[in-house]
């Protein structure tokens, strides 16, 4: 699995977040170095169409102080901590090896109106293009829309999905 870390996005987050929030290029070395000093880790990995990699292993929990909190925002894609498993709002946390885990699935569900408005604002132009032009022309006109196709005429056209399910991949022409 290829890992893509957006340095421009990392720089943007450095500018936008408070001074006490520190961003760091994600590597095993950097993660191990920071774990003994942190109070909370928010894991927000996204690999489109694929499971998230485990950035913190069970063995790495020993590097953290008891009571450290792991928040796994990537739990809907399998979780980015090896010890993560989905939790609910009614029972949101569990402790493993002294480390508090918060792995609530579908976090946007806590604010359904706000999350629906945000999703609509981000996707409405695509829906309008599909409605106005039909899916084939809309995808020809907008390569970013075409990248969202997973299956066309029964063939898997998204490589990560084909790989995850062990299906043949067919490149979209």
PDB file of N, CA and C in Angstrom, residues 10-110:
ATOM      1  N   UNK A  10      -0.057  19.431   5.766  1.00  0.00           N
ATOM      2  CA  UNK A  10       0.580  19.445   7.087  1.00  0.00           C
ATOM      3  C   UNK A  10       0.994  20.875   7.462  1.00  0.00           C
ATOM      4  N   UNK A  11       1.579  21.596   6.511  1.00  0.00           N
ATOM      5  CA  UNK A  11       1.955  22.996   6.757  1.00  0.00           C
ATOM      6  C   UNK A  11       0.725  23.851   7.054  1.00  0.00           C
ATOM      7  N   UNK A  12      -0.360  23.613   6.281  1.00  0.00           N
ATOM      8  CA  UNK A  12      -1.591  24.372   6.492  1.00  0.00           C
ATOM      9  C   UNK A  12      -2.139  24.122   7.897  1.00  0.00           C
ATOM     10  N   UNK A  13      -2.120  22.885   8.334  1.00  0.00           N
ATOM     11  CA  UNK A  13      -2.595  22.563   9.683  1.00  0.00           C
ATOM     12  C   UNK A  13      -1.722  23.222  10.746  1.00  0.00           C
ATOM     13  N   UNK A  14      -0.413  23.301  10.511  1.00  0.00           N
ATOM     14  CA  UNK A  14       0.475  23.994  11.452  1.00  0.00           C
ATOM     15  C   UNK A  14       0.061  25.448  11.622  1.00  0.00           C
ATOM     16  N   UNK A  15      -0.360  26.068  10.547  1.00  0.00           N
ATOM     17  CA  UNK A  15      -0.767  27.471  10.578  1.00  0.00           C
ATOM     18  C   UNK A  15      -2.122  27.637  11.270  1.00  0.00           C
ATOM     19  N   UNK A  16      -3.039  26.707  11.006  1.00  0.00           N
ATOM     20  CA  UNK A  16      -4.416  26.851  11.479  1.00  0.00           C
ATOM     21  C   UNK A  16      -4.663  26.387  12.910  1.00  0.00           C
ATOM     22  N   UNK A  17      -3.819  25.530  13.428  1.00  0.00           N
ATOM     23  CA  UNK A  17      -4.075  24.979  14.762  1.00  0.00           C
ATOM     24  C   UNK A  17      -3.405  25.826  15.839  1.00  0.00           C
ATOM     25  N   UNK A  18      -3.899  25.715  17.066  1.00  0.00           N
ATOM     26  CA  UNK A  18      -3.306  26.487  18.168  1.00  0.00           C
ATOM     27  C   UNK A  18      -1.841  26.106  18.380  1.00  0.00           C
ATOM     28  N   UNK A  19      -1.122  26.970  19.061  1.00  0.00           N
ATOM     29  CA  UNK A  19       0.320  26.775  19.282  1.00  0.00           C
ATOM     30  C   UNK A  19       0.632  25.504  20.072  1.00  0.00           C
ATOM     31  N   UNK A  20      -0.307  25.023  20.871  1.00  0.00           N
ATOM     32  CA  UNK A  20      -0.044  23.817  21.659  1.00  0.00           C
ATOM     33  C   UNK A  20      -0.372  22.518  20.904  1.00  0.00           C
ATOM     34  N   UNK A  21      -0.755  22.633  19.642  1.00  0.00           N
ATOM     35  CA  UNK A  21      -1.005  21.458  18.797  1.00  0.00           C
ATOM     36  C   UNK A  21       0.182  21.313  17.856  1.00  0.00           C
ATOM     37  N   UNK A  22       0.767  20.141  17.867  1.00  0.00           N
ATOM     38  CA  UNK A  22       1.956  19.911  17.059  1.00  0.00           C
ATOM     39  C   UNK A  22       1.669  18.853  15.999  1.00  0.00           C
ATOM     40  N   UNK A  23       1.948  19.198  14.756  1.00  0.00           N
ATOM     41  CA  UNK A  23       1.825  18.221  13.681  1.00  0.00           C
ATOM     42  C   UNK A  23       3.203  17.632  13.417  1.00  0.00           C
ATOM     43  N   UNK A  24       3.218  16.434  12.876  1.00  0.00           N
ATOM     44  CA  UNK A  24       4.471  15.732  12.665  1.00  0.00           C
ATOM     45  C   UNK A  24       4.308  14.787  11.498  1.00  0.00           C
ATOM     46  N   UNK A  25       5.304  14.726  10.643  1.00  0.00           N
ATOM     47  CA  UNK A  25       5.297  13.782   9.534  1.00  0.00           C
ATOM     48  C   UNK A  25       5.179  12.374  10.110  1.00  0.00           C
ATOM     49  N   UNK A  26       4.252  11.606   9.591  1.00  0.00           N
ATOM     50  CA  UNK A  26       3.970  10.284  10.144  1.00  0.00           C
ATOM     51  C   UNK A  26       4.989   9.249   9.663  1.00  0.00           C
ATOM     52  N   UNK A  27       5.794   8.804  10.595  1.00  0.00           N
ATOM     53  CA  UNK A  27       6.728   7.703  10.349  1.00  0.00           C
ATOM     54  C   UNK A  27       6.815   6.922  11.651  1.00  0.00           C
ATOM     55  N   UNK A  28       7.193   5.660  11.562  1.00  0.00           N
ATOM     56  CA  UNK A  28       7.287   4.869  12.787  1.00  0.00           C
ATOM     57  C   UNK A  28       8.281   5.490  13.767  1.00  0.00           C
ATOM     58  N   UNK A  29       9.403   5.978  13.248  1.00  0.00           N
ATOM     59  CA  UNK A  29      10.410   6.614  14.112  1.00  0.00           C
ATOM     60  C   UNK A  29       9.818   7.803  14.855  1.00  0.00           C
ATOM     61  N   UNK A  30       9.157   8.711  14.132  1.00  0.00           N
ATOM     62  CA  UNK A  30       8.587   9.905  14.759  1.00  0.00           C
ATOM     63  C   UNK A  30       7.496   9.553  15.769  1.00  0.00           C
ATOM     64  N   UNK A  31       6.669   8.569  15.421  1.00  0.00           N
ATOM     65  CA  UNK A  31       5.597   8.171  16.334  1.00  0.00           C
ATOM     66  C   UNK A  31       6.188   7.606  17.622  1.00  0.00           C
ATOM     67  N   UNK A  32       7.130   6.671  17.501  1.00  0.00           N
ATOM     68  CA  UNK A  32       7.749   6.071  18.698  1.00  0.00           C
ATOM     69  C   UNK A  32       8.412   7.143  19.579  1.00  0.00           C
ATOM     70  N   UNK A  33       9.037   8.115  18.950  1.00  0.00           N
ATOM     71  CA  UNK A  33       9.734   9.174  19.688  1.00  0.00           C
ATOM     72  C   UNK A  33       8.751  10.026  20.501  1.00  0.00           C
ATOM     73  N   UNK A  34       7.557  10.242  19.959  1.00  0.00           N
ATOM     74  CA  UNK A  34       6.586  11.116  20.617  1.00  0.00           C
ATOM     75  C   UNK A  34       5.722  10.418  21.663  1.00  0.00           C
ATOM     76  N   UNK A  35       5.476   9.134  21.511  1.00  0.00           N
ATOM     77  CA  UNK A  35       4.525   8.443  22.389  1.00  0.00           C
ATOM     78  C   UNK A  35       4.793   8.603  23.886  1.00  0.00           C
ATOM     79  N   UNK A  36       6.027   8.572  24.358  1.00  0.00           N
ATOM     80  CA  UNK A  36       6.230   8.721  25.808  1.00  0.00           C
ATOM     81  C   UNK A  36       5.841  10.098  26.358  1.00  0.00           C
ATOM     82  N   UNK A  37       5.673  11.096  25.487  1.00  0.00           N
ATOM     83  CA  UNK A  37       5.447  12.464  25.959  1.00  0.00           C
ATOM     84  C   UNK A  37       4.028  12.985  25.725  1.00  0.00           C
ATOM     85  N   UNK A  38       3.170  12.205  25.085  1.00  0.00           N
ATOM     86  CA  UNK A  38       1.853  12.724  24.713  1.00  0.00           C
ATOM     87  C   UNK A  38       0.784  12.360  25.731  1.00  0.00           C
ATOM     88  N   UNK A  39      -0.258  13.169  25.773  1.00  0.00           N
ATOM     89  CA  UNK A  39      -1.431  12.893  26.597  1.00  0.00           C
ATOM     90  C   UNK A  39      -2.554  12.288  25.755  1.00  0.00           C
ATOM     91  N   UNK A  40      -2.591  12.681  24.477  1.00  0.00           N
ATOM     92  CA  UNK A  40      -3.652  12.231  23.574  1.00  0.00           C
ATOM     93  C   UNK A  40      -3.084  12.102  22.168  1.00  0.00           C
ATOM     94  N   UNK A  41      -3.547  11.071  21.457  1.00  0.00           N
ATOM     95  CA  UNK A  41      -3.200  10.877  20.052  1.00  0.00           C
ATOM     96  C   UNK A  41      -4.512  10.770  19.291  1.00  0.00           C
ATOM     97  N   UNK A  42      -4.675  11.612  18.265  1.00  0.00           N
ATOM     98  CA  UNK A  42      -5.847  11.536  17.402  1.00  0.00           C
ATOM     99  C   UNK A  42      -5.382  10.939  16.084  1.00  0.00           C
ATOM    100  N   UNK A  43      -5.827   9.729  15.807  1.00  0.00           N
ATOM    101  CA  UNK A  43      -5.479   9.048  14.566  1.00  0.00           C
ATOM    102  C   UNK A  43      -6.545   9.303  13.530  1.00  0.00           C
ATOM    103  N   UNK A  44      -6.160   9.928  12.433  1.00  0.00           N
ATOM    104  CA  UNK A  44      -7.133  10.294  11.394  1.00  0.00           C
ATOM    105  C   UNK A  44      -6.622   9.920  10.013  1.00  0.00           C
ATOM    106  N   UNK A  45      -6.221   8.690   9.856  1.00  0.00           N
ATOM    107  CA  UNK A  45      -5.681   8.197   8.594  1.00  0.00           C
ATOM    108  C   UNK A  45      -6.827   7.872   7.638  1.00  0.00           C
ATOM    109  N   UNK A  46      -6.645   8.184   6.363  1.00  0.00           N
ATOM    110  CA  UNK A  46      -7.603   7.783   5.340  1.00  0.00           C
ATOM    111  C   UNK A  46      -6.835   7.290   4.129  1.00  0.00           C
ATOM    112  N   UNK A  47      -7.109   6.062   3.736  1.00  0.00           N
ATOM    113  CA  UNK A  47      -6.588   5.503   2.496  1.00  0.00           C
ATOM    114  C   UNK A  47      -7.825   5.164   1.681  1.00  0.00           C
ATOM    115  N   UNK A  48      -8.189   6.004   0.701  1.00  0.00           N
ATOM    116  CA  UNK A  48      -9.448   5.791  -0.031  1.00  0.00           C
ATOM    117  C   UNK A  48      -9.571   4.370  -0.587  1.00  0.00           C
ATOM    118  N   UNK A  49     -10.691   3.732  -0.261  1.00  0.00           N
ATOM    119  CA  UNK A  49     -10.986   2.401  -0.766  1.00  0.00           C
ATOM    120  C   UNK A  49     -10.250   1.276  -0.073  1.00  0.00           C
ATOM    121  N   UNK A  50      -9.495   1.568   0.964  1.00  0.00           N
ATOM    122  CA  UNK A  50      -8.680   0.539   1.591  1.00  0.00           C
ATOM    123  C   UNK A  50      -8.766   0.662   3.107  1.00  0.00           C
ATOM    124  N   UNK A  51      -8.306  -0.378   3.805  1.00  0.00           N
ATOM    125  CA  UNK A  51      -8.215  -0.312   5.260  1.00  0.00           C
ATOM    126  C   UNK A  51      -7.067   0.610   5.640  1.00  0.00           C
ATOM    127  N   UNK A  52      -7.180   1.205   6.798  1.00  0.00           N
ATOM    128  CA  UNK A  52      -6.102   2.070   7.275  1.00  0.00           C
ATOM    129  C   UNK A  52      -4.959   1.223   7.831  1.00  0.00           C
ATOM    130  N   UNK A  53      -3.732   1.700   7.704  1.00  0.00           N
ATOM    131  CA  UNK A  53      -2.612   0.987   8.312  1.00  0.00           C
ATOM    132  C   UNK A  53      -2.608   1.222   9.825  1.00  0.00           C
ATOM    133  N   UNK A  54      -2.033   0.294  10.562  1.00  0.00           N
ATOM    134  CA  UNK A  54      -1.906   0.460  12.012  1.00  0.00           C
ATOM    135  C   UNK A  54      -0.647   1.266  12.302  1.00  0.00           C
ATOM    136  N   UNK A  55      -0.824   2.514  12.718  1.00  0.00           N
ATOM    137  CA  UNK A  55       0.309   3.389  13.015  1.00  0.00           C
ATOM    138  C   UNK A  55       0.853   3.165  14.419  1.00  0.00           C
ATOM    139  N   UNK A  56      -0.003   2.689  15.312  1.00  0.00           N
ATOM    140  CA  UNK A  56       0.432   2.370  16.672  1.00  0.00           C
ATOM    141  C   UNK A  56       0.078   0.915  16.945  1.00  0.00           C
ATOM    142  N   UNK A  57       1.089   0.120  17.243  1.00  0.00           N
ATOM    143  CA  UNK A  57       0.894  -1.304  17.503  1.00  0.00           C
ATOM    144  C   UNK A  57       0.616  -1.538  18.984  1.00  0.00           C
ATOM    145  N   UNK A  58       0.161  -2.736  19.295  1.00  0.00           N
ATOM    146  CA  UNK A  58      -0.081  -3.108  20.695  1.00  0.00           C
ATOM    147  C   UNK A  58       1.199  -2.964  21.506  1.00  0.00           C
ATOM    148  N   UNK A  59       2.310  -3.376  20.932  1.00  0.00           N
ATOM    149  CA  UNK A  59       3.606  -3.288  21.615  1.00  0.00           C
ATOM    150  C   UNK A  59       3.970  -1.830  21.930  1.00  0.00           C
ATOM    151  N   UNK A  60       3.567  -0.897  21.082  1.00  0.00           N
ATOM    152  CA  UNK A  60       3.893   0.515  21.287  1.00  0.00           C
ATOM    153  C   UNK A  60       3.115   1.135  22.448  1.00  0.00           C
ATOM    154  N   UNK A  61       2.028   0.483  22.885  1.00  0.00           N
ATOM    155  CA  UNK A  61       1.271   1.016  24.025  1.00  0.00           C
ATOM    156  C   UNK A  61       2.151   1.115  25.260  1.00  0.00           C
ATOM    157  N   UNK A  62       3.149   0.244  25.361  1.00  0.00           N
ATOM    158  CA  UNK A  62       4.059   0.249  26.521  1.00  0.00           C
ATOM    159  C   UNK A  62       4.895   1.529  26.592  1.00  0.00           C
ATOM    160  N   UNK A  63       5.013   2.236  25.477  1.00  0.00           N
ATOM    161  CA  UNK A  63       5.789   3.480  25.451  1.00  0.00           C
ATOM    162  C   UNK A  63       5.026   4.645  26.086  1.00  0.00           C
ATOM    163  N   UNK A  64       3.710   4.503  26.241  1.00  0.00           N
ATOM    164  CA  UNK A  64       2.863   5.589  26.723  1.00  0.00           C
ATOM    165  C   UNK A  64       2.607   5.481  28.219  1.00  0.00           C
ATOM    166  N   UNK A  65       2.353   6.630  28.822  1.00  0.00           N
ATOM    167  CA  UNK A  65       1.976   6.679  30.228  1.00  0.00           C
ATOM    168  C   UNK A  65       0.559   6.140  30.395  1.00  0.00           C
ATOM    169  N   UNK A  66       0.270   5.414  31.477  1.00  0.00           N
ATOM    170  CA  UNK A  66      -1.111   4.989  31.733  1.00  0.00           C
ATOM    171  C   UNK A  66      -2.038   6.201  31.746  1.00  0.00           C
ATOM    172  N   UNK A  67      -3.197   6.044  31.160  1.00  0.00           N
ATOM    173  CA  UNK A  67      -4.161   7.137  31.076  1.00  0.00           C
ATOM    174  C   UNK A  67      -4.077   7.935  29.787  1.00  0.00           C
ATOM    175  N   UNK A  68      -3.037   7.706  28.989  1.00  0.00           N
ATOM    176  CA  UNK A  68      -2.960   8.359  27.681  1.00  0.00           C
ATOM    177  C   UNK A  68      -4.196   7.954  26.880  1.00  0.00           C
ATOM    178  N   UNK A  69      -4.701   8.874  26.064  1.00  0.00           N
ATOM    179  CA  UNK A  69      -5.920   8.645  25.301  1.00  0.00           C
ATOM    180  C   UNK A  69      -5.587   8.491  23.818  1.00  0.00           C
ATOM    181  N   UNK A  70      -6.131   7.434  23.214  1.00  0.00           N
ATOM    182  CA  UNK A  70      -6.060   7.245  21.765  1.00  0.00           C
ATOM    183  C   UNK A  70      -7.461   7.457  21.201  1.00  0.00           C
ATOM    184  N   UNK A  71      -7.595   8.398  20.277  1.00  0.00           N
ATOM    185  CA  UNK A  71      -8.869   8.656  19.601  1.00  0.00           C
ATOM    186  C   UNK A  71      -8.691   8.187  18.161  1.00  0.00           C
ATOM    187  N   UNK A  72      -9.437   7.159  17.780  1.00  0.00           N
ATOM    188  CA  UNK A  72      -9.290   6.576  16.447  1.00  0.00           C
ATOM    189  C   UNK A  72     -10.422   7.040  15.544  1.00  0.00           C
ATOM    190  N   UNK A  73     -10.189   8.152  14.861  1.00  0.00           N
ATOM    191  CA  UNK A  73     -11.171   8.704  13.932  1.00  0.00           C
ATOM    192  C   UNK A  73     -11.279   7.815  12.691  1.00  0.00           C
ATOM    193  N   UNK A  74     -10.286   6.987  12.451  1.00  0.00           N
ATOM    194  CA  UNK A  74     -10.253   6.110  11.280  1.00  0.00           C
ATOM    195  C   UNK A  74     -10.922   4.765  11.520  1.00  0.00           C
ATOM    196  N   UNK A  75     -11.652   4.623  12.604  1.00  0.00           N
ATOM    197  CA  UNK A  75     -12.229   3.324  12.963  1.00  0.00           C
ATOM    198  C   UNK A  75     -13.198   2.816  11.893  1.00  0.00           C
ATOM    199  N   UNK A  76     -13.855   3.710  11.178  1.00  0.00           N
ATOM    200  CA  UNK A  76     -14.780   3.274  10.126  1.00  0.00           C
ATOM    201  C   UNK A  76     -14.062   2.566   8.978  1.00  0.00           C
ATOM    202  N   UNK A  77     -12.771   2.786   8.837  1.00  0.00           N
ATOM    203  CA  UNK A  77     -11.978   2.117   7.806  1.00  0.00           C
ATOM    204  C   UNK A  77     -11.054   1.055   8.429  1.00  0.00           C
ATOM    205  N   UNK A  78     -11.395   0.577   9.600  1.00  0.00           N
ATOM    206  CA  UNK A  78     -10.625  -0.484  10.223  1.00  0.00           C
ATOM    207  C   UNK A  78      -9.775  -0.043  11.399  1.00  0.00           C
ATOM    208  N   UNK A  79      -9.564   1.247  11.531  1.00  0.00           N
ATOM    209  CA  UNK A  79      -8.794   1.762  12.663  1.00  0.00           C
ATOM    210  C   UNK A  79      -7.306   1.856  12.386  1.00  0.00           C
ATOM    211  N   UNK A  80      -6.681   2.894  12.934  1.00  0.00           N
ATOM    212  CA  UNK A  80      -5.248   3.093  12.698  1.00  0.00           C
ATOM    213  C   UNK A  80      -4.398   2.713  13.904  1.00  0.00           C
ATOM    214  N   UNK A  81      -5.026   2.152  14.939  1.00  0.00           N
ATOM    215  CA  UNK A  81      -4.297   1.600  16.073  1.00  0.00           C
ATOM    216  C   UNK A  81      -4.603   0.103  16.117  1.00  0.00           C
ATOM    217  N   UNK A  82      -3.593  -0.701  16.300  1.00  0.00           N
ATOM    218  CA  UNK A  82      -3.784  -2.151  16.283  1.00  0.00           C
ATOM    219  C   UNK A  82      -4.800  -2.609  17.330  1.00  0.00           C
ATOM    220  N   UNK A  83      -4.891  -1.904  18.429  1.00  0.00           N
ATOM    221  CA  UNK A  83      -5.766  -2.297  19.528  1.00  0.00           C
ATOM    222  C   UNK A  83      -7.161  -1.683  19.434  1.00  0.00           C
ATOM    223  N   UNK A  84      -7.464  -1.018  18.333  1.00  0.00           N
ATOM    224  CA  UNK A  84      -8.777  -0.382  18.172  1.00  0.00           C
ATOM    225  C   UNK A  84      -9.855  -1.394  17.800  1.00  0.00           C
ATOM    226  N   UNK A  85     -11.040  -1.161  18.343  1.00  0.00           N
ATOM    227  CA  UNK A  85     -12.250  -1.826  17.871  1.00  0.00           C
ATOM    228  C   UNK A  85     -13.395  -0.836  18.045  1.00  0.00           C
ATOM    229  N   UNK A  86     -14.410  -0.908  17.176  1.00  0.00           N
ATOM    230  CA  UNK A  86     -15.477   0.101  17.209  1.00  0.00           C
ATOM    231  C   UNK A  86     -16.215   0.140  18.542  1.00  0.00           C
ATOM    232  N   UNK A  87     -16.506   1.365  18.968  1.00  0.00           N
ATOM    233  CA  UNK A  87     -17.320   1.581  20.159  1.00  0.00           C
ATOM    234  C   UNK A  87     -18.528   2.420  19.757  1.00  0.00           C
ATOM    235  N   UNK A  88     -19.393   2.686  20.712  1.00  0.00           N
ATOM    236  CA  UNK A  88     -20.617   3.450  20.450  1.00  0.00           C
ATOM    237  C   UNK A  88     -20.675   4.649  21.399  1.00  0.00           C
ATOM    238  N   UNK A  89     -21.605   5.553  21.133  1.00  0.00           N
ATOM    239  CA  UNK A  89     -21.774   6.696  22.023  1.00  0.00           C
ATOM    240  C   UNK A  89     -22.250   6.259  23.398  1.00  0.00           C
ATOM    241  N   UNK A  90     -22.986   5.164  23.468  1.00  0.00           N
ATOM    242  CA  UNK A  90     -23.465   4.705  24.782  1.00  0.00           C
ATOM    243  C   UNK A  90     -22.368   4.018  25.593  1.00  0.00           C
ATOM    244  N   UNK A  91     -21.321   3.543  24.932  1.00  0.00           N
ATOM    245  CA  UNK A  91     -20.189   2.907  25.612  1.00  0.00           C
ATOM    246  C   UNK A  91     -18.920   3.259  24.817  1.00  0.00           C
ATOM    247  N   UNK A  92     -18.475   4.520  24.905  1.00  0.00           N
ATOM    248  CA  UNK A  92     -17.478   5.022  23.960  1.00  0.00           C
ATOM    249  C   UNK A  92     -16.019   4.657  24.214  1.00  0.00           C
ATOM    250  N   UNK A  93     -15.674   4.258  25.433  1.00  0.00           N
ATOM    251  CA  UNK A  93     -14.252   4.031  25.713  1.00  0.00           C
ATOM    252  C   UNK A  93     -14.007   2.654  26.312  1.00  0.00           C
ATOM    253  N   UNK A  94     -12.788   2.201  26.149  1.00  0.00           N
ATOM    254  CA  UNK A  94     -12.306   1.002  26.842  1.00  0.00           C
ATOM    255  C   UNK A  94     -10.827   1.213  27.105  1.00  0.00           C
ATOM    256  N   UNK A  95     -10.296   0.442  28.029  1.00  0.00           N
ATOM    257  CA  UNK A  95      -8.890   0.578  28.407  1.00  0.00           C
ATOM    258  C   UNK A  95      -8.164  -0.712  28.069  1.00  0.00           C
ATOM    259  N   UNK A  96      -7.053  -0.562  27.399  1.00  0.00           N
ATOM    260  CA  UNK A  96      -6.196  -1.705  27.097  1.00  0.00           C
ATOM    261  C   UNK A  96      -4.770  -1.340  27.484  1.00  0.00           C
ATOM    262  N   UNK A  97      -4.161  -2.162  28.299  1.00  0.00           N
ATOM    263  CA  UNK A  97      -2.800  -1.927  28.798  1.00  0.00           C
ATOM    264  C   UNK A  97      -2.643  -0.524  29.394  1.00  0.00           C
ATOM    265  N   UNK A  98      -3.690  -0.043  30.081  1.00  0.00           N
ATOM    266  CA  UNK A  98      -3.639   1.257  30.739  1.00  0.00           C
ATOM    267  C   UNK A  98      -3.901   2.440  29.823  1.00  0.00           C
ATOM    268  N   UNK A  99      -4.132   2.181  28.543  1.00  0.00           N
ATOM    269  CA  UNK A  99      -4.346   3.249  27.568  1.00  0.00           C
ATOM    270  C   UNK A  99      -5.835   3.331  27.246  1.00  0.00           C
ATOM    271  N   UNK A 100      -6.400   4.540  27.339  1.00  0.00           N
ATOM    272  CA  UNK A 100      -7.814   4.765  27.068  1.00  0.00           C
ATOM    273  C   UNK A 100      -8.013   4.857  25.550  1.00  0.00           C
ATOM    274  N   UNK A 101      -8.945   4.079  25.036  1.00  0.00           N
ATOM    275  CA  UNK A 101      -9.276   4.074  23.608  1.00  0.00           C
ATOM    276  C   UNK A 101     -10.676   4.639  23.406  1.00  0.00           C
ATOM    277  N   UNK A 102     -10.795   5.583  22.490  1.00  0.00           N
ATOM    278  CA  UNK A 102     -12.083   6.133  22.058  1.00  0.00           C
ATOM    279  C   UNK A 102     -12.164   5.847  20.571  1.00  0.00           C
ATOM    280  N   UNK A 103     -13.065   4.953  20.190  1.00  0.00           N
ATOM    281  CA  UNK A 103     -13.145   4.490  18.798  1.00  0.00           C
ATOM    282  C   UNK A 103     -14.591   4.474  18.322  1.00  0.00           C
ATOM    283  N   UNK A 104     -15.317   5.550  18.553  1.00  0.00           N
ATOM    284  CA  UNK A 104     -16.714   5.617  18.158  1.00  0.00           C
ATOM    285  C   UNK A 104     -16.807   5.680  16.634  1.00  0.00           C
ATOM    286  N   UNK A 105     -17.572   4.750  16.099  1.00  0.00           N
ATOM    287  CA  UNK A 105     -17.789   4.726  14.647  1.00  0.00           C
ATOM    288  C   UNK A 105     -18.779   5.821  14.260  1.00  0.00           C
ATOM    289  N   UNK A 106     -18.680   6.273  13.045  1.00  0.00           N
ATOM    290  CA  UNK A 106     -19.587   7.286  12.493  1.00  0.00           C
ATOM    291  C   UNK A 106     -19.680   8.513  13.385  1.00  0.00           C
ATOM    292  N   UNK A 107     -18.547   9.105  13.663  1.00  0.00           N
ATOM    293  CA  UNK A 107     -18.514  10.302  14.518  1.00  0.00           C
ATOM    294  C   UNK A 107     -19.432  11.413  13.989  1.00  0.00           C
ATOM    295  N   UNK A 108     -19.527  11.639  12.673  1.00  0.00           N
ATOM    296  CA  UNK A 108     -20.440  12.697  12.210  1.00  0.00           C
ATOM    297  C   UNK A 108     -21.897  12.473  12.612  1.00  0.00           C
ATOM    298  N   UNK A 109     -22.265  11.240  12.941  1.00  0.00           N
ATOM    299  CA  UNK A 109     -23.629  10.946  13.365  1.00  0.00           C
ATOM    300  C   UNK A 109     -24.025  11.674  14.642  1.00  0.00           C
ATOM    301  N   UNK A 110     -23.049  12.151  15.401  1.00  0.00           N
ATOM    302  CA  UNK A 110     -23.351  12.894  16.627  1.00  0.00           C
ATOM    303  C   UNK A 110     -23.934  14.267  16.323  1.00  0.00           C
TER     304      UNK A 110
END
